Short mmCIF file of C-alpha atoms and ligand atoms in Angstrom, two decimals:
data_model
loop_
_atom_site.label_atom_id
_atom_site.label_comp_id
_atom_site.label_asym_id
_atom_site.label_seq_id
_atom_site.Cartn_x
_atom_site.Cartn_y
_atom_site.Cartn_z
CA MET T 7 109.75 -120.13 178.58
CA SER T 8 108.10 -117.80 181.11
CA PRO T 9 108.31 -114.07 180.26
CA ARG T 10 111.52 -112.32 181.38
CA HIS T 11 110.89 -108.96 183.01
CA GLU T 12 114.23 -107.36 182.34
CA ALA T 13 116.09 -104.34 183.66
CA LEU T 14 118.59 -101.89 182.22
CA ARG T 15 122.24 -102.66 182.93
CA ILE T 16 123.74 -99.39 184.09
CA ALA T 17 127.35 -100.31 184.74
CA GLY T 18 126.06 -103.79 185.46
CA GLU T 19 123.44 -102.68 187.94
CA LYS T 20 119.93 -103.88 187.15
CA ILE T 21 117.60 -100.89 187.11
CA GLY T 22 113.92 -100.55 186.19
CA ALA T 23 112.60 -104.12 186.09
CA ASP T 24 109.45 -103.08 187.98
CA ARG T 25 108.46 -100.18 185.74
CA ALA T 26 104.79 -99.38 184.97
CA PRO T 27 103.50 -100.95 181.73
CA ASP T 28 103.54 -97.63 179.86
CA ARG T 29 107.29 -97.34 180.62
CA CYS T 30 108.05 -100.84 179.30
CA ILE T 31 108.53 -102.31 175.84
CA GLU T 32 106.92 -105.69 175.22
CA VAL T 33 108.83 -108.27 173.21
CA ARG T 34 106.53 -110.79 171.55
CA ASN T 35 107.39 -113.99 169.69
CA PRO T 36 106.75 -113.08 166.02
CA TYR T 37 105.39 -116.58 165.31
CA THR T 38 103.16 -117.30 168.35
CA ARG T 39 102.61 -113.67 169.45
CA GLU T 40 103.30 -114.84 173.04
CA LEU T 41 104.99 -112.44 175.43
CA VAL T 42 108.70 -113.28 175.60
CA GLY T 43 109.60 -110.46 177.95
CA THR T 44 109.59 -106.78 178.76
CA VAL T 45 112.37 -104.21 179.00
CA PRO T 46 112.23 -100.77 180.58
CA LYS T 47 112.09 -97.57 178.57
CA ALA T 48 115.13 -95.77 179.91
CA THR T 49 114.74 -92.12 180.90
CA LEU T 50 117.12 -89.39 179.74
CA GLU T 51 118.44 -89.22 183.30
CA GLU T 52 119.35 -92.92 183.17
CA VAL T 53 121.13 -92.49 179.84
CA ARG T 54 123.15 -89.60 181.28
CA GLN T 55 124.00 -91.65 184.35
CA ALA T 56 125.36 -94.44 182.16
CA PHE T 57 127.62 -91.99 180.31
CA GLN T 58 128.81 -90.32 183.53
CA ILE T 59 129.85 -93.64 185.07
CA ALA T 60 131.53 -94.75 181.86
CA ARG T 61 133.43 -91.48 181.43
CA ALA T 62 134.69 -91.57 185.02
CA HIS T 63 136.10 -95.07 184.61
CA LYS T 64 139.56 -95.69 183.15
CA SER T 65 140.21 -99.36 182.57
CA ALA T 66 143.59 -100.64 183.70
CA LEU T 67 143.06 -104.20 182.45
CA SER T 68 146.16 -105.74 180.91
CA ARG T 69 145.99 -107.44 177.52
CA PHE T 70 146.17 -110.77 179.32
CA GLU T 71 143.24 -109.89 181.59
CA ARG T 72 141.07 -108.69 178.70
CA SER T 73 141.91 -111.82 176.74
CA ASN T 74 140.95 -114.00 179.69
CA ILE T 75 137.58 -112.27 180.11
CA LEU T 76 136.80 -112.71 176.42
CA ASN T 77 137.93 -116.35 176.41
CA ARG T 78 135.80 -117.11 179.46
CA ALA T 79 132.81 -115.48 177.78
CA ALA T 80 133.46 -117.49 174.58
CA ALA T 81 133.45 -120.71 176.60
CA ALA T 82 130.21 -119.66 178.34
CA VAL T 83 128.53 -118.90 174.99
CA ARG T 84 129.55 -122.34 173.68
CA THR T 85 128.28 -124.09 176.82
CA ARG T 86 125.02 -122.14 176.85
CA SER T 87 124.41 -122.15 173.09
CA ALA T 88 121.06 -124.02 173.35
CA GLU T 89 119.71 -121.43 175.82
CA ILE T 90 121.04 -118.55 173.68
CA ALA T 91 119.55 -120.01 170.49
CA ALA T 92 116.16 -120.51 172.17
CA LEU T 93 116.11 -116.87 173.29
CA ILE T 94 117.15 -115.51 169.87
CA THR T 95 114.44 -117.62 168.23
CA ALA T 96 111.79 -116.58 170.74
CA GLU T 97 112.34 -112.86 170.30
CA SER T 98 113.19 -112.69 166.58
CA GLY T 99 111.29 -115.57 164.94
CA LEU T 100 114.54 -116.84 163.35
CA SER T 101 114.64 -120.63 163.07
CA LEU T 102 116.55 -122.57 165.73
CA LYS T 103 118.98 -123.60 162.98
CA ASP T 104 119.75 -119.95 162.25
CA SER T 105 119.94 -119.05 165.94
CA ARG T 106 122.30 -121.89 166.75
CA TYR T 107 124.54 -120.77 163.92
CA GLU T 108 124.44 -117.25 165.32
CA ALA T 109 125.48 -118.44 168.80
CA GLY T 110 128.51 -120.12 167.19
CA ARG T 111 129.41 -116.87 165.44
CA VAL T 112 129.18 -114.97 168.73
CA ALA T 113 131.66 -117.39 170.32
CA ASP T 114 133.97 -116.81 167.32
CA VAL T 115 133.80 -113.03 167.76
CA LEU T 116 134.78 -113.44 171.42
CA MET T 117 137.61 -115.81 170.55
CA PHE T 118 139.01 -113.50 167.87
CA GLY T 119 138.76 -110.55 170.29
CA ALA T 120 140.65 -112.58 172.92
CA ASN T 121 143.39 -113.39 170.40
CA GLU T 122 143.65 -109.94 168.83
CA CYS T 123 144.08 -108.11 172.11
CA LEU T 124 147.22 -110.10 172.80
CA LYS T 125 148.83 -108.56 169.70
CA ASP T 126 150.61 -105.24 169.71
CA ASP T 127 150.52 -103.75 166.21
CA GLY T 128 152.80 -100.83 167.12
CA GLN T 129 155.28 -99.86 164.41
CA THR T 130 158.81 -98.51 164.49
CA PHE T 131 160.17 -96.17 161.79
CA SER T 132 163.91 -95.49 161.52
CA CYS T 133 164.34 -91.83 160.58
CA ASP T 134 167.77 -91.99 158.88
CA ILE T 135 166.27 -93.04 155.56
CA THR T 136 166.31 -89.76 153.62
CA PRO T 137 169.21 -87.36 152.80
CA HIS T 138 168.08 -85.00 155.57
CA GLY T 139 167.16 -87.87 157.93
CA ARG T 140 168.15 -88.00 161.57
CA LYS T 141 169.35 -90.83 163.73
CA ARG T 142 166.04 -91.19 165.62
CA ARG T 143 163.11 -93.56 165.62
CA VAL T 144 159.35 -92.89 165.56
CA HIS T 145 157.21 -95.48 167.35
CA THR T 146 153.42 -95.92 167.39
CA GLN T 147 151.09 -97.14 170.11
CA ARG T 148 147.33 -97.61 170.23
CA GLU T 149 145.28 -96.14 173.04
CA PRO T 150 141.61 -96.41 173.98
CA LEU T 151 139.45 -93.37 173.21
CA LEU T 152 139.34 -90.58 175.77
CA GLY T 153 135.54 -90.60 175.74
CA VAL T 154 132.82 -93.22 175.63
CA ILE T 155 131.60 -95.25 172.63
CA THR T 156 127.89 -95.32 171.79
CA ALA T 157 126.80 -98.51 170.02
CA ILE T 158 123.42 -98.91 168.32
CA THR T 159 122.45 -102.26 166.78
CA PRO T 160 119.70 -103.63 164.48
CA PHE T 161 117.30 -106.55 164.94
CA ASN T 162 118.52 -109.05 162.39
CA HIS T 163 121.29 -110.80 164.36
CA PRO T 164 120.14 -110.08 167.90
CA MET T 165 123.35 -111.19 169.63
CA ASN T 166 126.02 -111.23 166.93
CA GLN T 167 125.54 -107.58 165.97
CA VAL T 168 125.97 -106.72 169.63
CA ALA T 169 129.08 -108.90 169.94
CA HIS T 170 130.66 -107.10 166.96
CA LYS T 171 130.38 -103.80 168.87
CA VAL T 172 131.10 -104.87 172.45
CA VAL T 173 133.99 -107.29 171.92
CA PRO T 174 136.33 -104.86 170.09
CA ALA T 175 135.51 -102.26 172.76
CA VAL T 176 136.52 -104.61 175.56
CA ALA T 177 139.58 -105.77 173.63
CA THR T 178 140.81 -102.16 173.36
CA ASN T 179 140.00 -101.19 176.98
CA ASN T 180 137.21 -98.80 175.99
CA ARG T 181 133.90 -98.04 177.71
CA MET T 182 130.67 -98.53 175.82
CA VAL T 183 127.01 -97.63 176.20
CA LEU T 184 124.97 -99.99 174.04
CA LYS T 185 121.42 -99.50 172.81
CA PRO T 186 120.20 -102.71 171.16
CA SER T 187 117.19 -102.83 168.84
CA GLU T 188 113.96 -102.44 170.80
CA LYS T 189 112.65 -105.39 168.75
CA VAL T 190 115.23 -107.86 170.17
CA PRO T 191 116.72 -106.43 173.39
CA LEU T 192 116.76 -109.66 175.43
CA SER T 193 119.68 -111.35 173.65
CA ALA T 194 121.78 -108.19 174.15
CA LEU T 195 121.08 -108.21 177.89
CA LEU T 196 122.01 -111.89 178.13
CA PHE T 197 125.26 -111.18 176.27
CA ALA T 198 126.14 -108.38 178.70
CA ASP T 199 125.44 -110.68 181.67
CA ILE T 200 127.72 -113.34 180.21
CA LEU T 201 130.52 -110.76 180.01
CA TYR T 202 129.95 -109.48 183.55
CA GLU T 203 130.01 -113.09 184.80
CA ALA T 204 133.25 -113.61 182.87
CA GLY T 205 134.82 -110.80 184.91
CA LEU T 206 134.23 -107.66 182.85
CA PRO T 207 134.41 -104.59 185.10
CA PRO T 208 130.76 -103.43 184.88
CA GLU T 209 131.71 -99.78 184.32
CA MET T 210 133.03 -100.80 180.89
CA LEU T 211 129.56 -101.71 179.56
CA SER T 212 126.06 -100.35 180.09
CA VAL T 213 123.01 -101.55 178.17
CA ILE T 214 120.19 -99.05 177.70
CA THR T 215 116.84 -100.16 176.32
CA GLY T 216 114.12 -97.79 175.30
CA ASP T 217 112.24 -95.79 172.76
CA PRO T 218 114.64 -94.24 170.23
CA HIS T 219 112.35 -91.21 169.91
CA GLU T 220 113.06 -90.41 173.55
CA ILE T 221 116.70 -91.35 174.01
CA ALA T 222 118.48 -91.61 170.64
CA ASP T 223 119.57 -87.96 170.44
CA GLU T 224 121.11 -88.15 173.92
CA LEU T 225 123.04 -91.26 172.87
CA LEU T 226 124.40 -89.36 169.88
CA THR T 227 125.15 -85.96 171.40
CA HIS T 228 126.04 -86.48 175.07
CA PRO T 229 129.34 -84.65 175.64
CA ALA T 230 131.03 -87.85 176.88
CA VAL T 231 130.56 -89.57 173.49
CA ASP T 232 133.71 -89.79 171.34
CA LEU T 233 132.57 -92.34 168.77
CA ILE T 234 129.25 -93.70 167.52
CA THR T 235 129.20 -97.15 165.97
CA PHE T 236 125.91 -97.93 164.25
CA THR T 237 124.59 -100.89 162.29
CA GLY T 238 121.13 -100.53 160.77
CA GLY T 239 119.19 -98.95 157.94
CA VAL T 240 120.33 -96.13 155.66
CA ALA T 241 117.77 -93.55 156.82
CA ILE T 242 118.82 -93.72 160.46
CA GLY T 243 122.49 -94.02 159.53
CA LYS T 244 122.30 -90.75 157.62
CA TYR T 245 120.37 -89.12 160.46
CA ILE T 246 123.17 -90.15 162.84
CA ALA T 247 125.81 -88.75 160.47
CA SER T 248 123.97 -85.41 160.42
CA LYS T 249 123.56 -85.31 164.18
CA ALA T 250 126.96 -86.54 165.36
CA GLY T 251 128.93 -83.33 164.81
CA TYR T 252 132.64 -83.49 165.66
CA ARG T 253 132.74 -87.21 166.50
CA ARG T 254 134.00 -90.33 164.82
CA VAL T 255 131.11 -92.26 163.23
CA VAL T 256 131.25 -95.86 161.98
CA LEU T 257 128.18 -96.74 159.91
CA GLU T 258 127.31 -100.24 158.66
CA LEU T 259 124.11 -99.78 156.67
CA GLY T 260 121.87 -101.70 154.30
CA GLY T 261 122.75 -103.75 151.26
CA ASN T 262 121.28 -104.91 147.96
CA ASP T 263 123.75 -107.65 147.13
CA PRO T 264 123.71 -109.51 143.82
CA ILE T 265 124.69 -113.06 143.03
CA ILE T 266 126.02 -112.94 139.45
CA VAL T 267 125.83 -116.24 137.56
CA MET T 268 127.95 -116.41 134.39
CA ASP T 269 127.35 -118.82 131.49
CA ASP T 270 130.21 -121.14 132.58
CA ALA T 271 128.95 -121.44 136.18
CA ASP T 272 128.24 -124.76 137.87
CA LEU T 273 124.47 -124.20 138.00
CA ASP T 274 123.83 -126.66 140.79
CA GLU T 275 126.35 -124.85 143.00
CA ALA T 276 125.15 -121.40 141.91
CA SER T 277 121.48 -122.17 142.61
CA THR T 278 122.35 -123.61 146.04
CA LEU T 279 124.31 -120.46 146.89
CA ALA T 280 121.45 -118.30 145.58
CA VAL T 281 118.79 -119.91 147.78
CA GLN T 282 121.03 -120.09 150.85
CA GLY T 283 121.95 -116.45 150.38
CA SER T 284 118.29 -115.48 149.95
CA TYR T 285 116.63 -117.46 152.74
CA LYS T 286 119.11 -118.03 155.59
CA ASN T 287 118.26 -115.80 158.55
CA SER T 288 114.86 -115.33 156.83
CA GLY T 289 116.57 -113.18 154.20
CA GLN T 290 117.32 -110.62 156.88
CA ARG T 291 121.04 -110.18 156.48
CA CYS T 292 122.59 -106.98 155.24
CA THR T 293 124.55 -109.28 152.91
CA ALA T 294 121.64 -111.53 151.92
CA VAL T 295 121.30 -112.23 148.21
CA LYS T 296 118.73 -109.63 147.18
CA ARG T 297 119.13 -109.85 143.39
CA LEU T 298 119.87 -112.91 141.22
CA LEU T 299 121.65 -111.76 138.04
CA VAL T 300 121.94 -114.62 135.57
CA HIS T 301 123.43 -114.86 132.06
CA GLU T 302 120.59 -115.33 129.56
CA GLN T 303 122.22 -118.46 128.08
CA VAL T 304 121.81 -120.38 131.35
CA ALA T 305 118.83 -118.52 132.78
CA GLU T 306 116.19 -121.20 132.08
CA ARG T 307 118.06 -124.04 133.80
CA PHE T 308 119.26 -121.85 136.69
CA THR T 309 115.72 -120.61 137.31
CA GLU T 310 114.32 -124.18 137.38
CA LEU T 311 116.93 -125.18 139.94
CA VAL T 312 116.24 -122.11 142.10
CA VAL T 313 112.51 -122.85 142.04
CA ASP T 314 113.04 -126.54 142.98
CA LYS T 315 115.36 -125.64 145.85
CA THR T 316 113.04 -122.87 147.03
CA ARG T 317 110.07 -125.25 147.17
CA ALA T 318 112.21 -127.67 149.22
CA TRP T 319 113.22 -124.96 151.73
CA ALA T 320 111.26 -125.90 154.89
CA TYR T 321 109.70 -122.83 156.49
CA GLY T 322 107.29 -122.46 159.38
CA ASP T 323 107.45 -122.83 163.17
CA PRO T 324 110.86 -121.35 164.11
CA SER T 325 111.22 -123.59 167.18
CA ASP T 326 110.73 -126.81 165.18
CA GLU T 327 114.11 -128.52 164.71
CA LYS T 328 113.28 -129.34 161.07
CA THR T 329 112.46 -125.78 160.06
CA GLU T 330 115.06 -124.09 157.89
CA MET T 331 113.43 -120.66 157.91
CA GLY T 332 111.21 -119.03 160.53
CA THR T 333 109.36 -115.74 160.36
CA VAL T 334 110.62 -112.30 159.48
CA ILE T 335 110.79 -109.80 162.32
CA ASP T 336 107.12 -108.79 162.33
CA GLU T 337 103.93 -108.76 160.31
CA ALA T 338 104.54 -105.21 159.05
CA ALA T 339 107.80 -106.36 157.42
CA ALA T 340 106.10 -109.39 155.84
CA ARG T 341 103.33 -107.17 154.47
CA LEU T 342 105.90 -104.84 152.92
CA PHE T 343 107.53 -107.72 150.99
CA GLU T 344 104.10 -108.93 149.91
CA ALA T 345 103.24 -105.47 148.58
CA ARG T 346 106.54 -105.13 146.71
CA VAL T 347 106.13 -108.55 145.08
CA ASP T 348 102.51 -107.69 144.16
CA GLU T 349 103.73 -104.48 142.56
CA ALA T 350 106.44 -106.32 140.58
CA ILE T 351 103.88 -108.89 139.34
CA ALA T 352 101.57 -106.05 138.28
CA GLN T 353 104.50 -104.55 136.34
CA GLY T 354 105.22 -107.79 134.46
CA ALA T 355 107.41 -109.98 136.70
CA ARG T 356 106.44 -113.69 136.82
CA LEU T 357 105.78 -115.37 140.17
CA LEU T 358 107.31 -118.87 140.21
CA ALA T 359 107.18 -119.88 143.90
CA GLY T 360 106.06 -118.72 147.31
CA HIS T 361 104.38 -115.36 147.97
CA ARG T 362 102.12 -116.67 150.73
CA ARG T 363 101.88 -114.90 154.07
CA HIS T 364 100.51 -115.80 157.51
CA GLY T 365 101.21 -113.06 160.02
CA ALA T 366 104.99 -112.59 160.09
CA LEU T 367 105.62 -115.80 158.14
CA TYR T 368 106.38 -115.12 154.47
CA ALA T 369 107.14 -118.03 152.13
CA PRO T 370 110.45 -118.13 150.23
CA THR T 371 109.50 -116.44 146.99
CA VAL T 372 110.92 -116.55 143.44
CA LEU T 373 110.17 -113.88 140.85
CA ASP T 374 111.42 -114.15 137.27
CA ARG T 375 111.71 -111.53 134.52
CA VAL T 376 112.36 -108.79 137.01
CA ASP T 377 113.33 -105.38 135.69
CA PRO T 378 116.08 -103.51 137.58
CA ALA T 379 113.76 -100.50 137.89
CA MET T 380 111.16 -102.39 139.98
CA THR T 381 110.96 -101.39 143.64
CA VAL T 382 111.57 -104.98 144.83
CA VAL T 383 115.17 -104.77 143.54
CA ARG T 384 115.81 -101.04 143.44
CA GLU T 385 115.21 -100.78 147.18
CA GLU T 386 116.59 -103.17 149.81
CA THR T 387 113.95 -105.93 150.26
CA PHE T 388 115.03 -107.30 153.66
CA GLY T 389 113.27 -110.68 153.45
CA PRO T 390 113.17 -114.07 151.67
CA VAL T 391 112.62 -112.93 148.09
CA SER T 392 114.65 -114.15 145.06
CA PRO T 393 114.16 -111.74 142.13
CA ILE T 394 115.79 -113.01 138.93
CA ILE T 395 117.20 -110.51 136.43
CA ARG T 396 118.70 -111.67 133.12
CA PHE T 397 121.73 -110.13 131.47
CA GLY T 398 123.55 -110.70 128.15
CA SER T 399 127.13 -109.51 128.76
CA VAL T 400 129.66 -108.75 131.47
CA ASP T 401 129.21 -105.03 130.80
CA GLU T 402 125.47 -105.30 131.35
CA ALA T 403 125.90 -107.38 134.54
CA ILE T 404 128.28 -104.79 135.99
CA ARG T 405 125.93 -101.94 135.05
CA ILE T 406 122.93 -103.64 136.70
CA ALA T 407 124.93 -104.72 139.77
CA ASN T 408 126.18 -101.15 140.29
CA GLY T 409 122.79 -99.65 139.50
CA THR T 410 121.47 -99.27 143.05
CA ALA T 411 122.36 -96.87 145.82
CA TYR T 412 124.03 -99.67 147.82
CA GLY T 413 127.52 -101.16 147.71
CA LEU T 414 127.97 -103.79 150.40
CA SER T 415 128.95 -107.20 149.02
CA SER T 416 128.47 -109.51 146.05
CA SER T 417 128.76 -113.09 144.89
CA LEU T 418 130.16 -114.22 141.57
CA CYS T 419 129.74 -117.68 140.02
CA THR T 420 132.34 -118.34 137.32
CA ASN T 421 135.79 -119.90 136.99
CA ARG T 422 137.09 -117.47 134.36
CA LEU T 423 139.87 -115.44 135.88
CA ASP T 424 139.61 -112.65 133.27
CA VAL T 425 135.92 -112.21 134.13
CA ILE T 426 136.59 -112.42 137.87
CA ARG T 427 139.26 -109.71 137.55
CA ARG T 428 136.84 -107.37 135.77
CA PHE T 429 134.15 -107.81 138.42
CA VAL T 430 136.64 -107.40 141.27
CA ASP T 431 137.88 -104.16 139.71
CA GLU T 432 134.54 -102.73 138.59
CA LEU T 433 131.91 -103.71 141.15
CA GLN T 434 131.28 -100.79 143.51
CA VAL T 435 131.16 -102.89 146.69
CA GLY T 436 133.12 -103.69 149.83
CA THR T 437 133.45 -107.43 149.07
CA VAL T 438 133.42 -109.83 146.10
CA ASN T 439 133.07 -113.53 146.99
CA VAL T 440 133.75 -115.91 144.13
CA ARG T 441 131.64 -119.11 144.39
CA GLU T 442 130.39 -118.20 147.86
CA VAL T 443 127.44 -116.24 149.19
CA PRO T 444 127.92 -112.45 149.58
CA GLY T 445 127.71 -112.88 153.36
CA TYR T 446 130.73 -115.18 153.57
CA ARG T 447 133.32 -113.84 156.00
CA LEU T 448 135.28 -114.60 159.11
CA GLU T 449 134.26 -112.59 162.16
CA LEU T 450 137.88 -111.40 162.13
CA THR T 451 138.21 -110.19 158.53
CA PRO T 452 137.52 -106.64 157.30
CA PHE T 453 133.84 -106.16 156.51
CA GLY T 454 131.74 -103.23 155.36
CA GLY T 455 130.38 -101.33 152.39
CA ILE T 456 130.57 -98.14 150.36
CA LYS T 457 127.95 -95.80 148.80
CA ASP T 458 124.76 -95.97 150.91
CA SER T 459 126.02 -99.16 152.62
CA GLY T 460 128.62 -97.28 154.64
CA LEU T 461 131.41 -94.74 154.61
CA GLY T 462 134.09 -97.33 153.91
CA TYR T 463 135.26 -97.79 157.51
CA LYS T 464 135.36 -101.50 158.09
CA GLU T 465 134.10 -103.73 160.87
CA GLY T 466 135.22 -107.26 161.69
CA VAL T 467 137.07 -107.63 164.98
CA GLN T 468 140.45 -106.43 163.73
CA GLU T 469 139.26 -103.31 161.89
CA ALA T 470 136.77 -102.39 164.63
CA MET T 471 139.61 -102.48 167.15
CA LYS T 472 141.54 -100.02 164.96
CA SER T 473 138.58 -97.64 164.67
CA PHE T 474 138.02 -97.76 168.46
CA THR T 475 141.55 -96.52 169.23
CA ASN T 476 143.72 -93.44 168.86
CA LEU T 477 147.14 -93.97 167.37
CA LYS T 478 149.84 -92.07 169.21
CA THR T 479 153.35 -91.59 167.87
CA TYR T 480 156.41 -90.85 169.98
CA SER T 481 159.99 -90.41 168.82
CA LEU T 482 163.19 -91.27 170.65
CA PRO T 483 166.80 -90.37 169.93
CA TRP T 484 167.78 -94.05 169.81
P1 NAD S 15 116.96 -99.60 161.85
O1 NAD S 15 117.82 -98.62 161.14
O2 NAD S 15 115.49 -99.45 161.77
O3 NAD S 15 117.30 -99.61 163.42
C1 NAD S 15 118.62 -99.81 163.87
C2 NAD S 15 118.78 -99.24 165.26
O4 NAD S 15 118.64 -97.83 165.21
C3 NAD S 15 117.79 -99.74 166.30
O5 NAD S 15 118.47 -100.02 167.49
C4 NAD S 15 116.87 -98.54 166.48
O6 NAD S 15 116.28 -98.46 167.76
C5 NAD S 15 117.85 -97.39 166.32
N1 NAD S 15 117.25 -96.09 166.04
C6 NAD S 15 115.99 -95.80 165.65
N2 NAD S 15 115.84 -94.48 165.50
C7 NAD S 15 117.03 -93.90 165.79
C8 NAD S 15 117.52 -92.57 165.80
N3 NAD S 15 116.75 -91.55 165.47
N4 NAD S 15 118.79 -92.36 166.12
C9 NAD S 15 119.60 -93.38 166.45
N5 NAD S 15 119.20 -94.68 166.46
C10 NAD S 15 117.93 -94.93 166.13
O7 NAD S 15 117.44 -101.02 161.32
P2 NAD S 15 116.78 -102.42 161.57
O8 NAD S 15 115.47 -102.44 160.87
O9 NAD S 15 116.86 -102.79 163.00
O10 NAD S 15 117.84 -103.36 160.81
C11 NAD S 15 117.76 -103.65 159.45
C12 NAD S 15 118.74 -102.81 158.65
O11 NAD S 15 120.07 -102.97 159.14
C13 NAD S 15 118.79 -103.25 157.21
O12 NAD S 15 118.82 -102.13 156.39
C14 NAD S 15 120.10 -104.00 157.12
O13 NAD S 15 120.64 -104.08 155.83
C15 NAD S 15 120.95 -103.23 158.05
N6 NAD S 15 122.11 -104.01 158.48
C16 NAD S 15 123.37 -103.65 158.05
C17 NAD S 15 124.48 -104.42 158.39
C18 NAD S 15 125.87 -104.06 157.95
O14 NAD S 15 126.82 -104.51 158.58
N7 NAD S 15 126.06 -103.29 156.89
C19 NAD S 15 124.29 -105.54 159.17
C20 NAD S 15 123.01 -105.88 159.58
C21 NAD S 15 121.93 -105.10 159.24
#
């Protein structure tokens, strides 16, 4: 793959591909360190131009036309999935297996967007239903926002995070200015091109790349911005909340999800879910398994199985077809996990597998006898680490599970309905998946967390479409 020297997409127009090196961001393959491409650092003037064009445009696309654009883009993503996967792998270090899976998810997001925008969820209320009622009806209709949507995305799913912002915006006839992660901007640009080629009016989407220190505040406070949708870490999410002022803000932030293994669990199934949840996407999912909570009566056997399956998890060259897990995003991230695991070992945790690092490659790692107070589990460790914590009762499991600042998702391995009911009622999270990984979802279904994981507004195509619209009511005398 020769390096791609990319441009901004300001209303589809390619601007800035020939910028001087100090006004470009280099994207390097985290495994080989080879140059994958460059993107321009947008200037404030270019950001303002993108908002001006977007604000001036009012989309008149019918539901049918929007659906067609999204369906055409879904077909293109399916046809070009090998090319998309290769690009995601090159810029992120995710294994080809993970990247191919991601391309499939992107096509699903487009397909769900195409279907959802054919539906009108308007309601009708008869008003003669109380003693002082009148013979009228109140109707509702959804409208796109008056202003522009700013979308800011993280590195961990380079194209799917972008799709989850852009597709609901297109489906609701909105205009969006997107700033993808500067670590993985190339997949976002390819996604925008696929939509333009599928017939999207270019004024509906601009993609701005650049240094957040220079342009982020403009993306948050430009007067044309009506809504900010952000997926990323807690620190920046809270900064955005403080900066946004009188604007709608949708925040999808970090997670610290447990898998909770009860004494009646099928341990083979539970250990498979635990390792898949920990290591897929190199452990870099907001809903990755970040803590393994296991009942003390089955802890020994469960731990053995997790260690065996961890040792069998093939990691290494991301572009090798046989590799399950590639690198994490960069060497700095891998060093952070290494330091946290070192600290836990120094505080009494037992290392059972992994904990080897070469550059950005960090081996799938199992730690036993972890205390909930250790940094490796108190903070979000966004990499392939499986810290095992033992518990003796449902009460204790719930207390430990709820004992971090996060509240995104969770996984529960048991068949006892009374126990399931208690966890569903008492876990402070957005999702409980019984006998599935915490990350299990459809791209359509409501998704999102509470506490430091988010303000409770959901994503998923259907909910994102609701948050990107204004609901108008009108009443008629008939
Ligand atoms: P990050 O918070 O470091 O960066 C996210 C984005 O914010 C990037 O595009 C970055 O350029 C931008 N940014 C940086 N400074 C900014 C500023 N001052 N104002 C506005 N934007 C700014 O996150 P990351 O490291 O790319 O991603 C990992 C994090 O994302 C993890 O915490 C993970 O759990 C979280 N995440 C959450 C979800 C979810 O749906 N809840 C999904 C995926 C990832």
